């Protein structure tokens, strides 16, 4: 994992190739976001009725997306998200991101969130997973977060989730603006992200490409 990605959990890299999968491969193994989908997802703002079921667009449409990690319903979520403005597209709407180590959650809440066990609905049954997970090999906590696919196993954990939400809403996230010729690489284990509301005039011009990447075993 090169330079700033390891330090800050995300980076932008100048790159203008044809197939985003070729770029993504240097970070691990590209995987489709859904069974049978192509490796490069094309993300366009969508009316809730037109959007695929379970997608964020189906829930939020053109409104701001909620904070989330991608593939939160996978047993092992993708490690990296590689995204760029699609060729010929244009958007002034930023994507925002926040690494959990920058959230300043404090020791007590961090410990509580590590103990917060989630029931995650995967579509093929449910499984249990912690919200925060201490990763000694990485020297940090990783996060799994998407309120649409998870609920706390115990009622008493709702308070910790609410405290996390509040911390997210008070936070000062990084804004990524989409320029041609650069690619965003985001550590999906360390950061949550969201998109602002898309104004009417961008509904037909905003188009992003995305590749999800599984980390190769060290
Ligand atoms: Fe996402």
Tab-separated table of C-alpha atoms and ligand atoms in Angstrom:
chain	number	residue	atom	x	y	z
A	1	UNK	CA	0.000	0.000	0.000
A	2	UNK	CA	1.729	3.178	-1.173
A	3	UNK	CA	2.326	6.404	0.768
A	4	UNK	CA	-0.613	8.522	1.759
A	5	UNK	CA	-3.122	5.698	1.491
A	6	UNK	CA	-1.453	3.927	4.412
A	7	UNK	CA	-1.221	7.158	6.388
A	8	UNK	CA	-4.541	8.829	5.770
A	9	UNK	CA	-6.744	6.021	4.491
A	10	UNK	CA	-7.279	7.543	1.052
A	11	UNK	CA	-5.433	9.174	-1.813
A	12	UNK	CA	-5.964	10.549	-5.271
A	13	UNK	CA	-3.667	9.415	-8.056
A	14	UNK	CA	-3.208	10.881	-11.535
A	15	UNK	CA	-4.231	8.228	-14.047
A	16	UNK	CA	-6.006	8.339	-17.394
A	17	UNK	CA	-6.136	4.774	-18.642
A	18	UNK	CA	-9.035	3.144	-20.431
A	19	UNK	CA	-10.018	0.359	-18.072
A	20	UNK	CA	-10.194	1.238	-14.376
A	21	UNK	CA	-9.750	-2.441	-13.486
A	22	UNK	CA	-6.169	-2.262	-14.800
A	23	UNK	CA	-5.413	0.514	-12.317
A	24	UNK	CA	-7.279	-1.178	-9.456
A	25	UNK	CA	-5.276	-4.404	-9.758
A	26	UNK	CA	-2.217	-2.870	-8.099
A	27	UNK	CA	-4.181	-2.749	-4.817
A	28	UNK	CA	-5.463	-6.325	-4.818
A	29	UNK	CA	-8.097	-8.385	-6.584
A	30	UNK	CA	-10.992	-6.530	-8.237
A	31	UNK	CA	-14.395	-8.115	-7.496
A	32	UNK	CA	-17.878	-7.349	-8.845
A	33	UNK	CA	-20.215	-5.475	-6.479
A	34	UNK	CA	-23.017	-7.944	-7.276
A	35	UNK	CA	-22.942	-11.481	-8.591
A	36	UNK	CA	-22.791	-11.321	-12.359
A	37	UNK	CA	-22.034	-7.596	-12.556
A	38	UNK	CA	-19.079	-6.239	-14.498
A	39	UNK	CA	-15.962	-5.306	-12.483
A	40	UNK	CA	-16.421	-1.615	-13.270
A	41	UNK	CA	-19.655	-0.236	-11.816
A	42	UNK	CA	-21.048	2.849	-13.489
A	43	UNK	CA	-22.677	5.018	-10.854
A	44	UNK	CA	-25.247	7.531	-12.027
A	45	UNK	CA	-27.791	9.468	-9.969
A	46	UNK	CA	-31.076	7.606	-10.126
A	47	UNK	CA	-34.675	8.035	-9.324
A	48	UNK	CA	-35.552	5.671	-6.443
A	49	UNK	CA	-38.064	3.805	-8.617
A	50	UNK	CA	-35.511	3.163	-11.369
A	51	UNK	CA	-32.663	2.149	-9.056
A	52	UNK	CA	-31.692	-1.462	-8.322
A	53	UNK	CA	-33.283	-2.878	-5.187
A	54	UNK	CA	-31.117	-2.540	-2.050
A	55	UNK	CA	-29.028	0.196	-3.667
A	56	UNK	CA	-28.487	3.533	-1.967
A	57	UNK	CA	-30.225	5.235	-4.879
A	58	UNK	CA	-33.310	3.136	-4.218
A	59	UNK	CA	-33.377	4.614	-0.734
A	60	UNK	CA	-32.008	8.130	-1.176
A	61	UNK	CA	-32.504	8.867	-4.889
A	62	UNK	CA	-30.950	12.257	-5.688
A	63	UNK	CA	-30.761	13.244	-2.020
A	64	UNK	CA	-27.605	13.013	0.060
A	65	UNK	CA	-26.527	9.463	0.778
A	66	UNK	CA	-26.046	8.372	4.383
A	67	UNK	CA	-22.555	7.586	5.697
A	68	UNK	CA	-21.609	4.013	4.896
A	69	UNK	CA	-18.894	1.572	3.962
A	70	UNK	CA	-19.299	-0.428	0.740
A	71	UNK	CA	-20.096	-4.133	0.925
A	72	UNK	CA	-20.972	-3.881	4.627
A	73	UNK	CA	-23.181	-6.951	4.108
A	74	UNK	CA	-20.242	-9.062	2.877
A	75	UNK	CA	-18.524	-11.330	5.372
A	76	UNK	CA	-15.256	-9.736	4.302
A	77	UNK	CA	-15.994	-6.284	2.884
A	78	UNK	CA	-13.825	-5.016	0.024
A	79	UNK	CA	-10.643	-3.401	1.336
A	80	UNK	CA	-10.366	-0.653	-1.269
A	81	UNK	CA	-12.749	1.390	-3.393
A	82	UNK	CA	-11.260	2.769	-6.590
A	83	UNK	CA	-13.336	5.525	-8.218
A	84	UNK	CA	-13.019	8.114	-10.929
A	85	UNK	CA	-15.115	10.466	-13.009
A	86	UNK	CA	-16.251	8.534	-16.066
A	87	UNK	CA	-14.805	9.799	-19.361
A	88	UNK	CA	-16.924	12.678	-20.660
A	89	UNK	CA	-18.855	13.117	-17.409
A	90	UNK	CA	-18.945	16.196	-15.169
A	91	UNK	CA	-20.066	16.874	-11.603
A	92	UNK	CA	-19.506	19.521	-8.953
A	93	UNK	CA	-21.051	17.352	-6.252
A	94	UNK	CA	-18.369	16.053	-3.907
A	95	UNK	CA	-18.039	12.673	-2.320
A	96	UNK	CA	-17.154	13.026	1.362
A	97	UNK	CA	-15.065	10.701	3.419
A	98	UNK	CA	-13.959	10.263	6.973
A	99	UNK	CA	-11.449	7.853	8.420
A	100	UNK	CA	-12.522	6.552	11.793
A	101	UNK	CA	-9.179	7.359	13.407
A	102	UNK	CA	-9.855	11.026	12.564
A	103	UNK	CA	-13.281	10.972	14.211
A	104	UNK	CA	-11.944	11.355	17.721
A	105	UNK	CA	-14.377	8.829	19.147
A	106	UNK	CA	-12.599	8.650	22.476
A	107	UNK	CA	-11.486	5.557	24.345
A	108	UNK	CA	-14.826	4.713	26.019
A	109	UNK	CA	-16.921	4.878	22.853
A	110	UNK	CA	-14.242	3.054	20.875
A	111	UNK	CA	-14.301	0.182	23.372
A	112	UNK	CA	-18.106	0.157	23.316
A	113	UNK	CA	-18.189	0.063	19.524
A	114	UNK	CA	-15.712	-2.826	19.478
A	115	UNK	CA	-18.155	-4.673	21.728
A	116	UNK	CA	-21.143	-3.716	19.570
A	117	UNK	CA	-22.059	-6.889	17.751
A	118	UNK	CA	-24.190	-6.423	14.665
A	119	UNK	CA	-26.636	-8.723	13.003
A	120	UNK	CA	-25.729	-8.241	9.365
A	121	UNK	CA	-28.268	-9.217	6.698
A	122	UNK	CA	-26.370	-10.537	3.725
A	123	UNK	CA	-29.271	-11.490	1.496
A	124	UNK	CA	-28.258	-15.122	2.022
A	125	UNK	CA	-28.987	-15.260	5.726
A	126	UNK	CA	-27.535	-13.176	8.510
A	127	UNK	CA	-24.248	-13.247	10.398
A	128	UNK	CA	-22.710	-11.533	13.391
A	129	UNK	CA	-19.888	-9.020	13.102
A	130	UNK	CA	-18.473	-6.255	15.288
A	131	UNK	CA	-18.973	-2.633	14.285
A	132	UNK	CA	-15.366	-1.731	15.063
A	133	UNK	CA	-12.671	-4.346	14.918
A	134	UNK	CA	-9.216	-3.946	16.388
A	135	UNK	CA	-6.646	-5.058	13.807
A	136	UNK	CA	-3.281	-5.481	15.494
A	137	UNK	CA	-1.653	-6.229	12.132
A	138	UNK	CA	-2.791	-2.827	10.833
A	139	UNK	CA	-2.363	-1.021	14.145
A	140	UNK	CA	-5.874	0.404	13.977
A	141	UNK	CA	-9.593	-0.289	14.114
A	142	UNK	CA	-11.620	-1.113	11.028
A	143	UNK	CA	-15.293	-0.273	10.576
A	144	UNK	CA	-18.289	-1.961	9.000
A	145	UNK	CA	-21.137	0.505	8.703
A	146	UNK	CA	-24.371	0.629	6.736
A	147	UNK	CA	-27.529	1.079	8.770
A	148	UNK	CA	-29.598	-0.480	5.966
A	149	UNK	CA	-28.056	-3.927	6.369
A	150	UNK	CA	-27.206	-4.049	10.059
A	151	UNK	CA	-28.817	-3.793	13.440
A	152	UNK	CA	-27.314	-4.202	16.887
A	153	UNK	CA	-27.713	-7.644	18.408
A	154	UNK	CA	-28.454	-6.113	21.800
A	155	UNK	CA	-30.817	-3.227	22.499
A	156	UNK	CA	-28.247	-1.653	24.803
A	157	UNK	CA	-25.918	-1.083	21.842
A	158	UNK	CA	-28.314	1.382	20.227
A	159	UNK	CA	-26.815	4.182	22.338
A	160	UNK	CA	-23.313	3.501	21.020
A	161	UNK	CA	-24.584	3.517	17.428
A	162	UNK	CA	-26.380	6.793	18.052
A	163	UNK	CA	-23.191	8.249	19.545
A	164	UNK	CA	-21.292	7.190	16.435
A	165	UNK	CA	-23.936	8.778	14.189
A	166	UNK	CA	-23.712	11.980	16.195
A	167	UNK	CA	-19.956	11.990	15.925
A	168	UNK	CA	-20.279	11.552	12.139
A	169	UNK	CA	-22.737	14.427	11.870
A	170	UNK	CA	-20.443	16.723	13.899
A	171	UNK	CA	-17.364	15.742	11.931
A	172	UNK	CA	-15.339	17.712	9.412
A	173	UNK	CA	-15.066	15.284	6.488
A	174	UNK	CA	-12.715	15.440	3.519
A	175	UNK	CA	-14.456	16.530	0.313
A	176	UNK	CA	-13.362	14.876	-2.907
A	177	UNK	CA	-14.241	16.796	-6.072
A	178	UNK	CA	-14.253	14.849	-9.298
A	179	UNK	CA	-11.782	16.014	-11.909
A	180	UNK	CA	-10.923	14.140	-15.094
A	181	UNK	CA	-7.589	12.349	-14.966
A	182	UNK	CA	-7.439	11.471	-11.298
A	183	UNK	CA	-8.545	8.399	-9.396
A	184	UNK	CA	-9.647	8.163	-5.765
A	185	UNK	CA	-8.433	5.177	-3.776
A	186	UNK	CA	-10.236	4.757	-0.474
A	187	UNK	CA	-9.482	2.278	2.309
A	188	UNK	CA	-13.012	0.944	2.846
A	189	UNK	CA	-11.981	-0.714	6.120
A	190	UNK	CA	-10.885	2.585	7.648
A	191	UNK	CA	-13.222	5.173	6.183
A	192	UNK	CA	-16.907	5.845	5.727
A	193	UNK	CA	-18.117	7.865	2.761
A	194	UNK	CA	-21.213	9.552	1.379
A	195	UNK	CA	-22.318	11.735	-1.506
A	196	UNK	CA	-24.022	15.123	-1.287
A	197	UNK	CA	-27.421	15.676	-2.865
A	198	UNK	CA	-27.193	15.856	-6.672
A	199	UNK	CA	-28.746	19.034	-8.114
A	200	UNK	CA	-31.197	18.779	-11.025
A	201	UNK	CA	-28.723	20.042	-13.623
A	202	UNK	CA	-26.253	17.249	-12.794
A	203	UNK	CA	-28.668	14.375	-13.048
A	204	UNK	CA	-27.627	13.655	-16.622
A	205	UNK	CA	-23.942	14.637	-16.398
A	206	UNK	CA	-22.714	12.970	-13.204
A	207	UNK	CA	-21.250	9.570	-13.853
A	208	UNK	CA	-18.605	7.805	-11.784
A	209	UNK	CA	-16.807	4.524	-12.316
A	210	UNK	CA	-16.075	2.277	-9.350
A	211	UNK	CA	-14.083	-0.907	-8.808
A	212	UNK	CA	-14.162	-2.785	-5.486
A	213	UNK	CA	-10.907	-4.481	-4.511
A	214	UNK	CA	-10.275	-7.335	-2.107
A	215	UNK	CA	-6.940	-7.159	-0.321
A	216	UNK	CA	-4.539	-9.908	-1.299
A	217	UNK	CA	-3.285	-11.922	1.662
A	218	UNK	CA	-0.073	-10.386	2.966
B	1	LIG	FE1	-20.526	3.712	-1.386
